Coordinates of C-alpha atoms in Angstrom, one line a residue:
M15 CA -152.5 -120.4 -36.7
L16 CA -154.3 -118.9 -33.8
W17 CA -156.9 -116.3 -35.0
D18 CA -158.4 -114.1 -32.4
Q19 CA -161.3 -112.4 -34.1
H20 CA -161.7 -109.6 -31.5
A21 CA -159.7 -108.0 -28.7
C22 CA -159.6 -104.6 -27.2
V23 CA -157.0 -102.1 -26.0
E24 CA -157.7 -98.7 -24.4
L25 CA -159.1 -96.5 -27.2
V26 CA -156.5 -93.7 -26.9
E27 CA -153.7 -92.9 -29.3
T28 CA -151.1 -93.8 -26.6
A29 CA -152.3 -97.3 -25.9
D30 CA -149.3 -99.7 -25.6
L31 CA -149.7 -102.3 -28.4
T32 CA -146.7 -104.2 -27.3
D33 CA -149.2 -106.0 -25.1
L34 CA -150.1 -108.0 -28.3
H35 CA -146.8 -109.8 -27.8
R36 CA -148.8 -111.9 -25.3
Y37 CA -150.1 -113.9 -28.2
R38 CA -146.6 -114.9 -29.4
P39 CA -146.4 -118.2 -27.5
A40 CA -149.1 -119.4 -30.0
G41 CA -146.3 -119.4 -32.7
G42 CA -148.0 -117.1 -35.1
G43 CA -151.5 -115.9 -35.9
L44 CA -153.8 -112.9 -36.2
V45 CA -155.7 -110.6 -33.9
S46 CA -158.5 -108.2 -34.9
L47 CA -158.1 -105.1 -32.7
N48 CA -161.1 -102.9 -31.9
V49 CA -160.7 -99.3 -32.9
G50 CA -164.1 -97.9 -32.0
Y51 CA -167.7 -98.5 -30.9
A52 CA -170.9 -96.5 -30.1
P53 CA -169.3 -93.5 -28.3
H54 CA -166.9 -92.8 -31.1
G55 CA -167.3 -90.6 -34.1
P56 CA -165.3 -90.6 -37.3
A57 CA -162.6 -88.2 -36.2
V58 CA -161.7 -90.3 -33.1
V59 CA -161.5 -93.5 -35.1
T60 CA -159.4 -91.9 -37.9
S61 CA -157.0 -90.7 -35.2
L62 CA -156.9 -94.1 -33.5
L63 CA -156.2 -95.9 -36.8
A64 CA -153.4 -93.6 -37.7
A65 CA -151.8 -94.0 -34.2
F66 CA -152.2 -97.8 -34.0
R67 CA -151.0 -98.4 -37.5
A68 CA -147.9 -96.3 -37.0
Q69 CA -147.1 -98.1 -33.7
I70 CA -147.6 -101.6 -35.2
E71 CA -145.2 -100.8 -38.0
R72 CA -142.5 -100.0 -35.3
I73 CA -143.0 -103.1 -33.1
D74 CA -141.0 -106.2 -33.9
G75 CA -143.3 -109.2 -34.1
L76 CA -146.4 -107.3 -35.2
A77 CA -147.4 -106.5 -38.7
L78 CA -150.3 -105.0 -40.5
A79 CA -152.1 -107.5 -42.9
T80 CA -154.0 -106.3 -46.0
S81 CA -154.6 -109.8 -47.5
I82 CA -154.8 -113.4 -46.6
D83 CA -151.3 -113.9 -48.2
D84 CA -150.1 -111.3 -45.7
V85 CA -151.7 -113.1 -42.8
D86 CA -150.2 -116.5 -43.9
R87 CA -146.7 -115.0 -44.4
I88 CA -146.7 -113.1 -41.0
A89 CA -148.1 -116.1 -39.1
A90 CA -145.6 -118.5 -40.8
A91 CA -142.8 -116.3 -39.4
G92 CA -144.2 -116.8 -35.9
D93 CA -145.5 -113.2 -35.7
T94 CA -148.9 -111.6 -35.1
A95 CA -150.8 -110.2 -38.0
V96 CA -153.1 -107.3 -37.1
V97 CA -156.3 -106.0 -38.6
F98 CA -159.1 -103.9 -37.1
D99 CA -162.8 -103.9 -36.3
L100 CA -165.6 -101.6 -35.3
E101 CA -168.5 -102.4 -32.9
D102 CA -171.2 -100.0 -34.1
C103 CA -171.9 -97.8 -37.1
A104 CA -171.4 -94.5 -35.2
P105 CA -167.8 -94.2 -36.4
L106 CA -169.2 -93.9 -40.0
G107 CA -170.8 -90.6 -39.0
G108 CA -174.0 -91.6 -40.9
R109 CA -172.1 -91.9 -44.2
L110 CA -172.1 -95.1 -46.2
D111 CA -169.2 -93.8 -48.3
A112 CA -167.1 -93.9 -45.1
V113 CA -166.9 -97.7 -45.4
G114 CA -164.4 -97.8 -48.2
P115 CA -161.8 -95.5 -46.6
L116 CA -162.0 -97.4 -43.3
V117 CA -161.4 -100.7 -45.1
A118 CA -158.4 -99.2 -46.8
Q119 CA -157.0 -98.4 -43.3
G120 CA -157.4 -102.1 -42.2
V121 CA -160.9 -102.3 -40.8
R122 CA -162.2 -105.7 -41.8
T123 CA -165.2 -106.4 -39.6
I124 CA -168.0 -104.0 -38.7
A125 CA -171.0 -104.5 -36.4
P126 CA -174.0 -102.2 -37.1
T127 CA -175.1 -101.8 -33.5
Y128 CA -173.6 -102.0 -30.0
N129 CA -176.1 -103.3 -27.4
V130 CA -178.7 -100.6 -28.1
A131 CA -180.6 -99.5 -31.2
N132 CA -179.2 -96.9 -33.6
R133 CA -180.0 -95.9 -37.2
A134 CA -178.9 -99.3 -38.5
G135 CA -181.1 -101.6 -36.3
G136 CA -181.7 -103.0 -32.9
G137 CA -179.2 -104.0 -30.1
C138 CA -179.0 -107.1 -28.0
L139 CA -180.0 -105.3 -24.8
D140 CA -183.1 -103.7 -26.3
A141 CA -186.5 -104.8 -24.9
V142 CA -187.9 -104.6 -28.5
D143 CA -185.8 -105.1 -31.6
D144 CA -187.5 -103.7 -34.7
G145 CA -185.0 -105.2 -37.0
L146 CA -182.6 -103.9 -39.7
T147 CA -183.6 -100.5 -41.0
A148 CA -183.5 -99.4 -44.6
W149 CA -180.2 -97.6 -43.9
G150 CA -179.0 -100.8 -42.1
R151 CA -179.7 -102.9 -45.2
D152 CA -177.8 -100.4 -47.3
L153 CA -174.9 -100.6 -44.8
V154 CA -174.7 -104.4 -45.1
S155 CA -174.6 -104.1 -48.9
E156 CA -171.8 -101.5 -48.6
L157 CA -169.9 -103.8 -46.3
N158 CA -170.3 -106.7 -48.8
R159 CA -169.2 -104.4 -51.7
H160 CA -166.0 -103.2 -50.0
G161 CA -164.9 -106.6 -48.5
A162 CA -165.8 -105.8 -44.9
V163 CA -167.4 -108.7 -42.9
P164 CA -170.8 -107.9 -41.3
D165 CA -170.7 -108.8 -37.6
G166 CA -173.7 -109.7 -35.4
S167 CA -172.1 -109.5 -32.0
H168 CA -173.9 -107.0 -29.7
V169 CA -176.7 -106.8 -32.3
G170 CA -180.3 -107.6 -31.6
A171 CA -181.6 -111.0 -32.6
R172 CA -184.1 -109.9 -35.2
T173 CA -181.6 -107.5 -36.7
T174 CA -179.0 -110.3 -37.0
L175 CA -181.4 -112.6 -38.7
E176 CA -182.2 -109.9 -41.2
M177 CA -178.5 -109.1 -41.7
C178 CA -178.0 -112.7 -42.6
A179 CA -181.0 -112.7 -45.0
V180 CA -179.7 -109.6 -47.0
S181 CA -176.0 -110.2 -46.9
T182 CA -174.5 -111.7 -50.1
R183 CA -171.3 -112.7 -48.2
P184 CA -170.6 -114.5 -44.9
V185 CA -171.9 -112.9 -41.7
V186 CA -170.0 -113.6 -38.5
F187 CA -170.6 -113.4 -34.8
S188 CA -167.1 -112.3 -34.0
H189 CA -167.4 -112.7 -30.2
S190 CA -170.6 -114.3 -29.1
N191 CA -171.4 -117.3 -27.0
L192 CA -174.4 -119.6 -27.0
R193 CA -177.5 -118.8 -25.0
A194 CA -178.5 -122.4 -24.8
V195 CA -175.3 -123.0 -22.7
W196 CA -175.5 -119.8 -20.6
D197 CA -178.5 -117.6 -20.7
H198 CA -177.0 -114.1 -21.0
P199 CA -178.6 -111.3 -23.2
R200 CA -175.2 -110.9 -25.0
N201 CA -175.2 -114.5 -26.1
I202 CA -177.0 -115.7 -29.2
T203 CA -179.7 -118.3 -29.9
D204 CA -179.1 -121.5 -31.9
D205 CA -181.3 -120.0 -34.6
Q206 CA -179.0 -116.9 -34.9
A207 CA -176.0 -119.3 -35.1
R208 CA -177.6 -121.3 -37.8
A209 CA -178.5 -118.2 -39.8
A210 CA -174.9 -117.0 -39.8
A211 CA -173.7 -120.5 -40.7
D212 CA -176.1 -120.5 -43.6
T213 CA -174.3 -117.5 -45.0
G214 CA -171.0 -119.3 -44.7
G215 CA -170.1 -117.4 -41.6
V216 CA -168.5 -118.3 -38.3
I217 CA -169.5 -118.0 -34.6
G218 CA -166.6 -116.8 -32.5
I219 CA -166.8 -118.3 -29.0
T220 CA -165.3 -115.7 -26.7
G221 CA -163.5 -115.8 -23.3
V222 CA -165.4 -113.2 -21.3
G223 CA -166.4 -114.7 -18.0
I224 CA -169.9 -113.3 -17.8
F225 CA -170.7 -114.7 -21.3
L226 CA -169.2 -118.1 -20.6
G227 CA -171.0 -118.7 -17.3
P228 CA -171.2 -117.0 -13.9
N229 CA -168.0 -115.1 -14.5
T230 CA -166.0 -118.2 -15.4
P231 CA -163.3 -117.4 -18.0
T232 CA -161.9 -120.9 -18.1
L233 CA -160.9 -123.2 -21.0
S234 CA -163.4 -125.7 -19.7
A235 CA -166.3 -123.2 -19.9
M236 CA -165.1 -122.1 -23.4
T237 CA -165.1 -125.8 -24.5
R238 CA -168.7 -126.3 -23.4
H239 CA -169.7 -123.4 -25.7
L240 CA -167.5 -124.7 -28.5
E241 CA -168.9 -128.2 -28.4
H242 CA -172.5 -126.9 -28.4
A243 CA -171.8 -124.6 -31.3
V244 CA -170.2 -127.5 -33.3
E245 CA -173.3 -129.6 -32.6
V246 CA -175.6 -126.8 -33.8
V247 CA -173.8 -125.5 -36.9
G248 CA -170.9 -128.0 -37.6
I249 CA -167.2 -127.8 -37.3
D250 CA -166.8 -125.5 -40.3
H251 CA -168.7 -122.6 -38.7
V252 CA -167.1 -122.2 -35.3
G253 CA -164.1 -120.1 -34.3
V254 CA -162.7 -118.3 -31.3
S255 CA -162.0 -114.8 -29.9
T256 CA -160.9 -113.6 -26.5
D257 CA -162.7 -110.3 -26.4
F258 CA -159.9 -109.6 -24.0
S259 CA -159.7 -106.0 -22.7
F260 CA -156.0 -105.2 -22.3
D261 CA -157.4 -102.1 -20.6
W262 CA -159.7 -104.2 -18.3
Q263 CA -159.4 -101.8 -15.4
T264 CA -160.5 -98.9 -17.5
F265 CA -163.4 -100.9 -19.0
R266 CA -164.7 -101.9 -15.5
D267 CA -165.0 -98.2 -14.9
V268 CA -166.8 -97.7 -18.2
L269 CA -169.3 -100.4 -17.2
A270 CA -170.1 -98.4 -14.0
T271 CA -170.5 -95.1 -15.7
S272 CA -172.4 -96.0 -19.0
P273 CA -175.9 -97.2 -18.0
D274 CA -177.0 -96.2 -21.5
L275 CA -174.9 -99.0 -23.0
Y276 CA -174.8 -101.7 -20.3
D277 CA -177.4 -103.3 -18.0
A278 CA -177.2 -105.3 -14.8
S279 CA -176.3 -108.5 -16.7
Y280 CA -172.8 -107.1 -17.0
T281 CA -172.2 -106.7 -13.3
A282 CA -174.5 -109.3 -11.7
W283 CA -171.5 -111.6 -10.9
G284 CA -169.1 -108.9 -9.6
P285 CA -166.3 -107.3 -11.6
V286 CA -166.0 -108.8 -15.1
E287 CA -163.3 -111.4 -15.6
W288 CA -161.6 -112.1 -18.9
M289 CA -159.6 -114.9 -20.3
P290 CA -156.0 -113.5 -20.8
P291 CA -154.0 -114.4 -23.9
E292 CA -151.7 -116.6 -21.8
T293 CA -154.7 -118.9 -21.1
F294 CA -156.1 -118.6 -24.6
V295 CA -153.0 -119.8 -26.4
D296 CA -153.3 -123.1 -24.5
L297 CA -156.8 -123.8 -26.0
G298 CA -155.5 -126.2 -28.6
A299 CA -153.8 -128.4 -26.1
H300 CA -156.9 -128.3 -23.9
L301 CA -159.1 -129.4 -26.8
R302 CA -156.7 -132.2 -27.7
D303 CA -156.8 -133.4 -24.1
H304 CA -160.6 -133.6 -24.4
G305 CA -160.5 -135.8 -27.5
W306 CA -160.6 -133.3 -30.3
G307 CA -158.8 -134.2 -33.5
D308 CA -156.1 -132.0 -35.0
D309 CA -158.1 -131.0 -38.1
D310 CA -161.1 -129.9 -36.0
I311 CA -158.7 -127.9 -33.6
A312 CA -157.1 -126.2 -36.6
A313 CA -160.4 -125.3 -38.0
V314 CA -161.7 -123.7 -34.8
L315 CA -158.5 -122.0 -33.8
G316 CA -158.1 -120.2 -37.1
G317 CA -159.0 -122.1 -40.2
N318 CA -162.7 -121.1 -40.3
F319 CA -162.2 -117.4 -39.8
R320 CA -159.4 -117.5 -42.3
R321 CA -161.8 -119.0 -44.9
V322 CA -164.3 -116.2 -44.2
A323 CA -161.6 -113.6 -44.7
R324 CA -160.4 -115.3 -48.0
E325 CA -164.0 -115.2 -49.3
S326 CA -164.8 -111.7 -48.1
W327 CA -161.8 -109.3 -47.9
H328 CA -161.5 -108.6 -51.6
P329 CA -163.9 -105.9 -52.9
L330 CA -166.7 -106.9 -55.3
S331 CA -166.0 -105.9 -58.9

């Protein structure tokens, strides 16, 4: 099973989700599709979820997953299971009681902040990260209670460490690389990786060129981050994600017009390059060619994120 913990389409109701067929050469798996981040309020995300869910139900080879049993069944048929994620708490509209309804619509992973501070805590691009706020702590508790996975990607370092300290379930970095391999402010420290692993969580090494190296979205660059992550936290706590933007042309425009969310580290090496699904699906063969064993490959390509989902998706009684 190839489990892509985070990918993006254009956040409009008319986005063409048949693009997700580009994962099919993997022979079955899961993709977590983003449905909102800092600029989006509750009404936009509700509309996107309704439109995306309806489209997925109509597309052969895609299927909504509400449980691990669903994921296993869909993947075994060679199809792609789809769940959703949020990159910021703005889509909650300041309401903790919005978490449950979003989970019911398939949102399974939520990050409290996107690059810059908000009411939940600090962002990874902030000069000063004051940590998780009281409301942010309540948000993590609410995510735990409803079976949504807390996500540290795009979140400030201190805030992520405090997320890990207060969460009673696994915390993940759904799409974050290692700063020790490539010093980018969106990448995480070894201490952050260890904190997430200590919760039972997983670090999802991602295929964005500027996070892998100097705009190098290659399997070799991804493997360097994977091998360092395994050295730091062990094979059971490492996974993968593309963070691929199917709307990459639109997103490049967003980078140029949103200085409040992005800094020069996003454009210092020219237009951002992504690892496309056609490259990503060959990761297993690439790792095997580099001496990885089948069990370790299976764990990183999907087994570890599957375990987190199995432990987290059901609500607490």
